[in-house]
Amino acid sequence: MTLKESQKVRTRFAPSPTGPLHIGGLRTALYAYLYAKRHQGDFLLRIEDTDQNRLVEGSYEIIVESLKWCGINLDESPENPGKFGPYIQSQRKEIYQKEIQKLLENGSAYYAFDSEEEIQAFRERTKSENNGFSLPYNFQTRNTMKNSLTMSDREVAEAIKTLPYVIRLKIDAHNDVSFYDEIRGEMHFDAAQLDDRVLMKSDGMPTYHFANVVDDHLMEITHVIRGEEWLNSTAHHILLYKAFGWEPPVFAHLPLILKPEGQGKLSKRDAEAAGFPIYCVAWQNPSTLEISDGYREKGFLPEAFINFMALLGWNDGTETEIMNLETLIKRFSLDRVHKSGAKFNYEKALWFNQQYILNLPDEKLLEELEGHLDKNRCIITSENLIHYVRTYKPRIQFISEISSIGDYLLYPIEKMDLETFGKKWSPDFLSYIQEFTALIQNTAFELLEEANKALINSHQLKMGQIMPILRLLLSGTTQGPSIYEQIQILGAKNAIQRLNEIPKI
Ligand code: GLU
């Protein structure tokens, strides 16, 4: 497709409501959204629910909720229709009925009346004639079947009234099927290998192929951006555009998201086994009642999640990794989408979350902390909570961790590592500790580290001897932030009290 100057870029996300939004679908939606916004275009949501047997209750709502959480705005959708509605395919039946007439009239489609048994018998017959492979219903075999190409007009008119029927696309072996894919380049298909795909089912519903092409055309979609699994279907779509005499949109088929080891497509089972979510937001399967975690519930910031997902198969050509939605929109281009699959890397997702947490204002984390704080047990003053937040901010992967990561400073120590204390302790330290507490009392916090070093020297102690003891007394553990940071958080009074409580061993 060659876009006219004045033509507005329009992309769509067209999920089937067969479950919640998984990360593969989200990435497709995100790229289509970024592309539209990059070109000041529109991005819309269309629900492809023509296969009524596969519908899963609640999927639509969760898809919309997921996109919203991610900050992907919809210019048009079932809830916010533009002039191209309805945006749910099952509500567009009349449109498809009208459009299919055009193909029947121009000879690009035909009625087929074969019953299921006849189709089955056809498969068996061609299987035995063809080394165990049944032949497709196509330009060679359709002449042996019960359809409007082999029946008289009178028979057809009668059959339409009395028999169930489907409508098929008439593909001739010499049809040229080629298109340019923005990611994969020139694509060619051999029409002789394609079957006369069903366009309208016997229940009067269109198939995915037919509805998808009709809607993309009528909704003036300029760029079809979708997963690689639809690449082969595009051959039929191209033929449909030709049959209608419509210009096809630009196609871009996105590479798969691969398992972390890089072998094969990432599945829900792989994600579960490795312990990371596959869905954007949590979901309860209505039939099994199984609950699956989502990135939202896990504690990911939507901005971090989107940034991570954008880089799963694309980069801006530089080393830059941290890009918010606005920057992604400015930099996104289809020509930098990778051809090969993108290995999923959960560690990287965590890294992005950490980076975004580091960029949050301290007040945001303070709010989170205060929301979960057990105020009756908390021993540190409200003024010192900000020191706690600043100290632990670089140490958390999820915001929610802020209220528990340093609980030994917020609340009375519950677990003292007595074993290590017993190994490291010597009564010779007592006089030093006494002087150190006096130092805390009388020294400005900024000068405490230097002053303490001098004090340790004057007692002829080694850092390695005394530091673990100070840590244990202050927090019950040898891990965590430096003793100075801990003292600042605790405040002089609490710190001195803890240093004076030497466990009996
Ligand atoms: N309904 C298809 C799906 O569920 C849409 C494929 C396309 O974007 O054309 O993925």
Coordinates of C-alpha atoms and ligand atoms in Angstrom, one line a residue:
M1 CA 0.0 0.0 0.0
T2 CA 1.2 3.4 -0.8
L3 CA -0.1 6.0 1.7
K4 CA -1.5 9.2 0.2
E5 CA -0.1 12.4 1.8
S6 CA -3.4 13.2 3.4
Q7 CA -4.2 9.6 4.6
K8 CA -4.2 9.2 8.4
V9 CA -2.3 6.2 9.7
R10 CA -4.7 3.8 11.4
T11 CA -3.7 0.6 13.2
R12 CA -5.8 -1.8 15.2
F13 CA -5.5 -4.5 17.9
A14 CA -7.9 -7.3 17.0
P15 CA -7.9 -9.9 19.7
S16 CA -10.3 -12.8 19.9
P17 CA -11.9 -12.9 23.3
T18 CA -10.6 -16.3 24.1
G19 CA -8.8 -15.5 27.4
P20 CA -6.9 -12.7 29.1
L21 CA -4.3 -10.5 27.5
H22 CA -0.9 -12.3 27.6
I23 CA 2.4 -10.7 27.0
G24 CA 2.5 -11.7 23.3
G25 CA -0.8 -10.0 22.6
L26 CA 0.2 -7.0 24.7
R27 CA 3.4 -6.5 22.7
T28 CA 1.4 -6.7 19.4
A29 CA -1.0 -4.0 20.8
L30 CA 1.9 -1.9 22.0
Y31 CA 3.7 -1.9 18.7
A32 CA 0.6 -1.1 16.7
Y33 CA -0.2 1.7 19.2
L34 CA 3.4 3.1 19.1
Y35 CA 3.3 3.0 15.3
A36 CA 0.0 4.9 15.1
K37 CA 1.0 7.5 17.6
R38 CA 4.4 8.0 16.0
H39 CA 2.6 9.0 12.9
Q40 CA -0.1 11.0 14.6
G41 CA -2.6 8.3 13.7
D42 CA -5.4 6.4 15.4
F43 CA -5.3 3.2 17.3
L44 CA -8.4 1.1 17.7
L45 CA -9.6 -2.1 19.4
R46 CA -11.7 -4.5 17.4
I47 CA -13.0 -7.7 19.0
E48 CA -12.9 -10.7 16.7
D49 CA -15.5 -13.0 18.2
T50 CA -16.8 -14.8 15.1
D51 CA -15.7 -18.2 16.5
Q52 CA -18.4 -18.3 19.1
N53 CA -17.3 -21.7 20.4
R54 CA -14.0 -20.3 21.6
L55 CA -15.4 -17.4 23.6
V56 CA -14.3 -17.2 27.2
E57 CA -16.4 -15.2 29.6
G58 CA -14.7 -12.1 31.0
S59 CA -12.0 -11.9 28.4
Y60 CA -13.1 -8.7 26.8
E61 CA -13.2 -6.9 30.1
I62 CA -9.8 -8.1 31.1
I63 CA -8.3 -7.2 27.7
V64 CA -9.6 -3.6 28.0
E65 CA -8.4 -3.4 31.7
S66 CA -4.9 -4.6 30.7
L67 CA -4.5 -2.1 27.9
K68 CA -5.7 0.7 30.3
W69 CA -3.3 -0.4 33.0
C70 CA -0.5 -0.3 30.4
G71 CA -1.4 3.3 29.4
I72 CA -2.3 2.3 25.9
N73 CA -5.2 4.6 24.9
L74 CA -7.8 3.6 22.5
D75 CA -9.0 6.1 20.0
E76 CA -11.9 3.9 19.0
S77 CA -13.2 0.8 20.8
P78 CA -16.5 -1.0 21.5
E79 CA -17.0 1.4 24.5
N80 CA -15.8 4.5 22.7
P81 CA -17.0 3.9 19.1
G82 CA -15.9 6.1 16.2
K83 CA -17.6 6.3 12.9
F84 CA -16.5 2.8 11.9
G85 CA -18.6 0.8 14.4
P86 CA -19.7 -1.6 15.6
Y87 CA -16.3 -2.7 16.9
I88 CA -17.4 -6.2 17.8
Q89 CA -17.5 -8.6 14.9
S90 CA -20.5 -10.5 16.0
Q91 CA -22.5 -7.3 15.7
R92 CA -21.4 -6.8 12.1
K93 CA -23.1 -9.8 10.6
E94 CA -25.2 -7.7 8.1
I95 CA -22.0 -6.0 6.9
Y96 CA -20.4 -9.3 6.1
Q97 CA -23.6 -10.6 4.4
K98 CA -23.6 -7.5 2.2
E99 CA -19.9 -7.8 1.4
I100 CA -19.9 -11.5 0.5
Q101 CA -22.6 -10.8 -2.1
K102 CA -20.0 -8.8 -4.0
L103 CA -17.6 -11.8 -4.2
L104 CA -20.4 -14.1 -5.2
E105 CA -21.5 -11.8 -7.9
N106 CA -18.0 -11.2 -9.4
G107 CA -17.2 -15.0 -9.3
S108 CA -14.5 -14.8 -6.6
A109 CA -16.5 -16.9 -4.2
Y110 CA -18.9 -19.8 -4.5
Y111 CA -21.4 -21.8 -2.4
A112 CA -20.4 -25.2 -1.2
F113 CA -23.1 -27.6 0.0
D114 CA -21.0 -30.6 1.0
S115 CA -22.1 -32.1 4.2
E116 CA -19.6 -33.0 7.0
E117 CA -19.8 -36.6 6.0
E118 CA -19.1 -35.8 2.3
I119 CA -16.1 -33.7 3.3
Q120 CA -14.9 -36.6 5.5
A121 CA -15.4 -39.1 2.7
F122 CA -13.5 -36.7 0.4
R123 CA -10.6 -36.6 2.8
E124 CA -10.4 -40.4 3.1
R125 CA -10.6 -40.8 -0.7
T126 CA -7.9 -38.3 -1.5
K127 CA -5.8 -39.7 1.3
S128 CA -5.7 -43.2 -0.2
E129 CA -5.0 -41.7 -3.7
N130 CA -2.3 -39.4 -2.4
N131 CA 0.1 -41.4 -0.2
G132 CA -1.7 -40.8 3.0
F133 CA -2.2 -37.0 2.6
S134 CA -5.7 -35.7 2.0
L135 CA -5.9 -33.1 -0.7
P136 CA -7.2 -29.6 0.0
Y137 CA -10.5 -28.3 -1.3
N138 CA -9.0 -26.4 -4.1
F139 CA -8.8 -25.5 -7.8
Q140 CA -8.2 -29.2 -8.6
T141 CA -10.6 -31.0 -6.3
R142 CA -13.5 -28.6 -6.1
N143 CA -14.8 -29.9 -9.5
T144 CA -15.5 -33.2 -7.8
M145 CA -17.5 -31.7 -5.0
K146 CA -21.0 -30.3 -4.4
N147 CA -20.8 -26.6 -5.0
S148 CA -22.2 -23.8 -7.2
L149 CA -19.3 -24.4 -9.7
T150 CA -20.4 -28.0 -10.4
M151 CA -24.2 -27.6 -10.0
S152 CA -26.7 -26.0 -12.3
D153 CA -28.3 -22.6 -11.3
R154 CA -31.5 -24.3 -10.6
E155 CA -29.9 -26.9 -8.3
V156 CA -28.0 -24.1 -6.5
A157 CA -31.1 -22.1 -6.0
E158 CA -32.8 -25.1 -4.5
A159 CA -29.9 -26.1 -2.4
I160 CA -29.6 -22.6 -0.9
K161 CA -33.1 -23.0 0.4
T162 CA -32.8 -26.5 1.7
L163 CA -29.2 -27.3 2.7
P164 CA -26.7 -25.9 5.0
Y165 CA -23.9 -24.3 3.1
V166 CA -20.6 -22.4 3.4
I167 CA -19.2 -19.8 1.0
R168 CA -15.6 -20.4 -0.2
L169 CA -13.0 -18.2 -1.8
K170 CA -12.3 -19.3 -5.4
I171 CA -8.5 -19.5 -5.8
D172 CA -7.0 -20.2 -9.2
A173 CA -3.5 -21.8 -9.5
H174 CA -2.1 -18.9 -11.5
N175 CA -3.1 -16.2 -9.0
D176 CA -0.1 -14.2 -7.9
V177 CA 0.2 -14.0 -4.2
S178 CA 2.9 -11.7 -3.1
F179 CA 3.2 -8.8 -0.7
Y180 CA 5.9 -6.8 1.0
D181 CA 6.1 -7.3 4.8
E182 CA 7.7 -4.4 6.6
I183 CA 9.6 -6.8 8.8
R184 CA 10.2 -9.8 6.6
G185 CA 10.5 -8.1 3.2
E186 CA 9.1 -9.7 -0.1
M187 CA 6.8 -12.6 0.6
H188 CA 5.6 -15.0 -2.1
F189 CA 3.1 -17.8 -1.9
D190 CA 2.2 -20.4 -4.5
A191 CA -1.5 -20.1 -5.1
A192 CA -1.6 -23.7 -6.2
Q193 CA -0.9 -24.7 -2.7
L194 CA -3.7 -22.7 -1.1
D195 CA -7.1 -24.2 -0.3
D196 CA -10.4 -22.5 -1.2
R197 CA -10.8 -21.2 2.3
V198 CA -14.2 -20.9 3.8
L199 CA -15.3 -17.3 4.1
M200 CA -18.8 -17.7 5.5
K201 CA -19.7 -20.6 7.8
S202 CA -23.0 -22.5 7.7
D203 CA -24.2 -20.6 10.8
G204 CA -24.1 -17.4 8.8
M205 CA -21.0 -16.1 10.6
P206 CA -17.9 -15.1 8.7
T207 CA -14.6 -16.8 9.3
Y208 CA -11.7 -14.9 10.8
H209 CA -10.2 -14.4 7.3
F210 CA -13.2 -12.8 5.8
A211 CA -14.3 -10.6 8.7
N212 CA -10.7 -9.5 9.3
V213 CA -10.2 -8.3 5.7
V214 CA -13.6 -6.7 5.4
D215 CA -13.1 -4.9 8.7
D216 CA -9.6 -3.8 8.1
H217 CA -10.8 -2.3 4.8
L218 CA -14.0 -0.7 6.1
M219 CA -12.3 0.6 9.2
E220 CA -9.6 2.2 6.9
I221 CA -6.7 0.4 8.6
T222 CA -3.5 1.4 6.9
H223 CA -1.1 -0.9 8.8
V224 CA -1.8 -4.4 9.9
I225 CA 0.7 -5.1 12.7
R226 CA 0.2 -8.6 14.1
G227 CA 2.0 -11.7 15.3
E228 CA 4.0 -14.0 13.0
E229 CA 1.5 -16.8 13.5
W230 CA -0.8 -14.9 11.0
L231 CA 1.8 -14.7 8.2
N232 CA 0.5 -17.7 6.3
S233 CA -3.1 -16.4 6.5
T234 CA -2.0 -13.3 4.8
A235 CA -1.8 -15.2 1.5
H236 CA -5.5 -15.7 1.7
H237 CA -6.0 -12.1 2.8
I238 CA -4.1 -10.8 -0.2
L239 CA -6.3 -12.8 -2.5
L240 CA -9.4 -11.5 -0.7
Y241 CA -8.3 -7.9 -1.2
K242 CA -7.8 -8.6 -4.9
A243 CA -11.1 -10.3 -5.2
F244 CA -12.8 -7.2 -3.8
G245 CA -10.6 -4.9 -5.9
W246 CA -9.4 -3.2 -2.7
E247 CA -5.8 -2.1 -2.0
P248 CA -4.3 -4.1 0.8
P249 CA -2.9 -2.4 3.9
V250 CA 0.8 -2.5 4.8
F251 CA 1.6 -5.7 6.7
A252 CA 4.1 -6.2 9.5
H253 CA 4.4 -9.6 11.1
L254 CA 6.1 -9.5 14.5
P255 CA 8.5 -12.1 15.6
L256 CA 7.6 -14.6 18.3
I257 CA 8.4 -14.2 22.0
L258 CA 10.6 -17.2 22.8
K259 CA 11.2 -19.2 26.0
P260 CA 14.0 -17.8 28.1
E261 CA 16.3 -20.6 26.8
G262 CA 15.5 -19.4 23.3
Q263 CA 14.0 -22.6 22.0
G264 CA 10.4 -22.3 20.8
K265 CA 7.5 -20.0 21.6
L266 CA 7.0 -19.0 25.2
S267 CA 3.9 -20.7 26.7
K268 CA 1.8 -20.2 29.8
R269 CA 3.3 -23.4 31.1
D270 CA 6.9 -22.2 30.6
A271 CA 6.1 -19.0 32.5
E272 CA 4.4 -20.9 35.3
A273 CA 7.3 -23.3 35.6
A274 CA 9.8 -20.5 35.7
G275 CA 7.7 -18.5 38.2
F276 CA 6.8 -15.4 36.2
P277 CA 3.4 -14.1 35.0
I278 CA 2.3 -14.6 31.4
Y279 CA -0.7 -12.2 31.7
C280 CA -0.7 -8.4 32.1
V281 CA -3.2 -8.5 34.9
A282 CA -4.4 -11.3 37.1
W283 CA -7.1 -13.6 35.8
Q284 CA -9.4 -16.3 37.1
N285 CA -10.3 -18.9 34.6
P286 CA -14.1 -19.1 34.8
S287 CA -14.2 -22.8 34.1
T288 CA -11.3 -24.2 36.1
L289 CA -11.4 -21.3 38.7
E290 CA -7.6 -21.3 38.4
I291 CA -6.1 -17.9 39.3
S292 CA -3.1 -16.7 37.4
D293 CA -0.9 -13.8 38.5
G294 CA -0.5 -10.8 36.4
Y295 CA 2.4 -8.3 36.1
R296 CA 0.2 -5.7 37.7
E297 CA -0.4 -7.8 40.8
K298 CA 3.2 -8.9 41.0
G299 CA 4.0 -5.3 41.6
F300 CA 5.3 -4.1 38.3
L301 CA 5.0 -0.4 37.5
P302 CA 3.1 -0.2 34.2
E303 CA 5.8 2.2 32.8
A304 CA 8.5 -0.3 33.5
F305 CA 6.5 -3.2 32.1
I306 CA 5.8 -1.3 28.9
N307 CA 9.4 -0.2 28.5
F308 CA 10.6 -3.8 28.9
M309 CA 8.0 -5.2 26.5
A310 CA 8.8 -2.5 23.9
L311 CA 12.4 -3.8 23.9
L312 CA 11.4 -7.4 23.4
G313 CA 12.0 -7.4 19.7
W314 CA 12.8 -3.8 19.0
N315 CA 15.4 -1.2 19.9
D316 CA 16.0 2.4 18.8
G317 CA 19.4 1.7 17.3
T318 CA 21.3 3.1 20.3
E319 CA 22.2 1.6 23.7
T320 CA 19.3 3.5 25.3
E321 CA 17.1 1.2 27.4
I322 CA 15.1 3.4 29.6
M323 CA 12.3 5.0 27.6
N324 CA 8.9 6.1 28.8
L325 CA 5.9 5.8 26.6
E326 CA 6.4 9.3 25.2
T327 CA 10.0 8.5 24.1
L328 CA 9.0 5.2 22.7
I329 CA 6.4 6.9 20.6
K330 CA 9.0 9.3 19.3
R331 CA 11.5 6.6 18.5
F332 CA 9.4 3.6 17.3
S333 CA 9.9 2.4 13.8
L334 CA 8.9 -0.9 12.2
D335 CA 12.3 -1.2 10.4
R336 CA 14.0 -1.7 13.7
V337 CA 11.8 -4.6 14.7
H338 CA 13.9 -7.7 14.7
K339 CA 13.3 -10.5 12.3
S340 CA 14.2 -13.3 14.7
G341 CA 12.3 -14.3 17.9
A342 CA 12.9 -12.4 21.1
K343 CA 14.1 -14.4 24.1
F344 CA 12.0 -13.6 27.2
N345 CA 14.2 -12.5 30.1
Y346 CA 12.3 -12.1 33.4
E347 CA 15.5 -10.8 35.2
K348 CA 15.5 -8.0 32.7
A349 CA 11.9 -7.2 33.5
L350 CA 12.8 -7.0 37.2
W351 CA 15.8 -4.7 36.3
F352 CA 13.4 -2.3 34.5
N353 CA 11.1 -2.2 37.5
Q354 CA 14.1 -1.4 39.7
Q355 CA 15.2 1.4 37.4
Y356 CA 11.7 2.9 37.4
I357 CA 11.5 2.6 41.2
L358 CA 14.8 4.5 41.5
N359 CA 13.2 7.3 39.4
L360 CA 10.1 7.6 41.6
P361 CA 9.9 10.5 44.0
D362 CA 10.8 9.4 47.6
E363 CA 7.4 10.7 48.6
K364 CA 5.7 8.1 46.5
L365 CA 7.5 5.3 48.4
L366 CA 6.9 7.1 51.7
E367 CA 3.2 7.0 50.9
E368 CA 3.3 3.3 50.2
L369 CA 5.3 2.7 53.4
E370 CA 2.9 4.7 55.5
G371 CA 0.0 2.9 54.0
H372 CA 1.3 -0.4 55.3
L373 CA 3.0 0.7 58.4
D374 CA 2.0 -0.9 61.8
K375 CA 2.0 2.4 63.6
N376 CA 1.6 0.9 67.0
R377 CA 4.7 -1.2 66.7
C378 CA 6.9 1.2 64.7
I379 CA 9.8 2.6 66.7
I380 CA 11.1 5.2 64.3
T381 CA 9.9 8.7 64.2
S382 CA 7.9 9.9 61.2
E383 CA 10.6 12.4 60.3
N384 CA 13.1 9.5 60.0
L385 CA 10.9 7.4 57.7
I386 CA 12.2 9.4 54.7
H387 CA 15.8 8.2 55.6
Y388 CA 14.5 4.7 55.6
V389 CA 12.9 5.2 52.2
R390 CA 16.0 6.7 50.7
T391 CA 18.2 3.9 52.0
Y392 CA 16.0 1.0 50.9
K393 CA 14.8 2.5 47.6
P394 CA 17.8 1.1 45.6
R395 CA 17.4 -2.3 47.3
I396 CA 13.8 -3.2 46.3
Q397 CA 12.5 -4.7 43.1
F398 CA 8.8 -4.0 43.8
I399 CA 7.3 -1.0 45.6
S400 CA 5.4 -3.2 48.0
E401 CA 8.7 -4.5 49.4
I402 CA 9.4 -1.1 51.0
S403 CA 7.2 -1.8 54.0
S404 CA 8.9 -5.1 54.9
I405 CA 12.5 -5.0 53.6
G406 CA 13.9 -3.2 56.7
D407 CA 11.4 -4.4 59.2
Y408 CA 14.1 -4.9 61.8
L409 CA 14.6 -1.1 61.8
L410 CA 11.0 -0.2 61.8
Y411 CA 9.9 -2.5 64.5
P412 CA 11.6 -4.2 67.5
I413 CA 14.1 -6.8 66.4
E414 CA 12.4 -10.2 66.2
K415 CA 15.3 -12.4 65.1
M416 CA 18.7 -11.9 66.4
D417 CA 21.5 -13.9 64.8
L418 CA 22.8 -15.2 68.1
E419 CA 25.0 -17.8 66.5
T420 CA 27.1 -15.2 64.6
F421 CA 27.0 -12.9 67.5
G422 CA 28.4 -15.7 69.7
K423 CA 31.3 -16.3 67.3
K424 CA 32.2 -12.6 66.9
W425 CA 31.6 -11.2 70.4
S426 CA 34.4 -10.4 72.8
P427 CA 33.9 -8.6 76.2
D428 CA 36.9 -6.4 75.2
F429 CA 34.4 -4.5 72.9
L430 CA 32.4 -3.2 75.8
S431 CA 34.4 -0.1 76.5
Y432 CA 34.5 0.8 72.8
I433 CA 30.7 0.4 72.5
Q434 CA 30.2 2.6 75.4
E435 CA 32.3 5.3 73.8
F436 CA 30.7 4.8 70.5
T437 CA 27.2 5.4 72.0
A438 CA 28.6 8.7 73.5
L439 CA 29.9 9.6 70.0
I440 CA 26.5 9.0 68.5
Q441 CA 24.9 11.3 71.1
N442 CA 27.4 14.1 70.5
T443 CA 28.4 14.0 66.9
A444 CA 26.6 15.4 63.9
F445 CA 25.5 12.5 61.6
E446 CA 27.7 13.6 58.7
L447 CA 30.8 13.4 60.9
L448 CA 30.0 10.1 62.6
E449 CA 31.8 7.7 60.2
E450 CA 35.1 9.6 60.4
A451 CA 34.9 9.9 64.2
N452 CA 34.0 6.2 64.6
K453 CA 37.0 5.2 62.5
A454 CA 39.3 7.2 64.8
L455 CA 37.6 5.6 67.8
I456 CA 38.0 2.1 66.5
N457 CA 41.7 2.8 65.8
S458 CA 42.2 4.2 69.3
H459 CA 40.8 1.0 70.7
Q460 CA 43.2 -0.9 68.5
L461 CA 40.3 -2.8 67.0
K462 CA 39.9 -3.9 63.4
M463 CA 36.9 -3.0 61.2
G464 CA 36.3 -6.6 60.4
Q465 CA 36.1 -7.5 64.1
I466 CA 33.8 -4.7 65.3
M467 CA 31.5 -3.9 62.3
P468 CA 29.6 -7.2 62.3
I469 CA 29.0 -6.8 66.0
L470 CA 27.6 -3.3 65.5
R471 CA 25.4 -4.5 62.7
L472 CA 24.1 -7.3 64.8
L473 CA 23.3 -5.1 67.7
L474 CA 21.6 -2.5 65.5
S475 CA 19.6 -4.8 63.4
G476 CA 19.9 -8.5 64.5
T477 CA 21.7 -9.4 61.2
T478 CA 25.0 -8.8 59.5
Q479 CA 23.3 -7.8 56.2
G480 CA 21.6 -4.6 55.1
P481 CA 22.7 -1.1 54.7
S482 CA 25.7 0.4 56.5
I483 CA 25.6 1.0 60.2
Y484 CA 25.6 4.8 59.7
E485 CA 22.5 4.5 57.5
Q486 CA 20.9 2.3 60.1
I487 CA 21.7 4.8 62.9
Q488 CA 20.3 7.6 60.8
I489 CA 17.1 5.8 60.3
L490 CA 16.8 4.6 63.9
G491 CA 17.7 8.0 65.4
A492 CA 20.3 8.4 68.2
K493 CA 18.0 7.3 71.0
N494 CA 16.9 3.9 69.4
A495 CA 20.4 3.3 68.1
I496 CA 22.0 3.8 71.5
Q497 CA 19.4 1.6 73.2
R498 CA 20.0 -1.2 70.8
L499 CA 23.8 -0.9 71.1
N500 CA 23.4 -1.1 74.9
E501 CA 21.4 -4.3 74.8
I502 CA 24.2 -6.9 74.6
P503 CA 22.7 -10.3 74.2
K504 CA 23.7 -12.8 76.9
I505 CA 25.6 -15.7 75.4
Ligands
GLU1 N1 -8.2 -12.2 15.9 C1 -6.8 -12.5 15.6 C2 -6.1 -12.8 16.9 O1 -6.8 -13.2 17.8 C3 -6.3 -11.2 15.0 C4 -5.1 -11.4 14.1 C5 -4.9 -10.1 13.3 O2 -4.4 -9.2 13.9 O3 -5.2 -10.1 12.1 O4 -5.0 -12.7 17.1

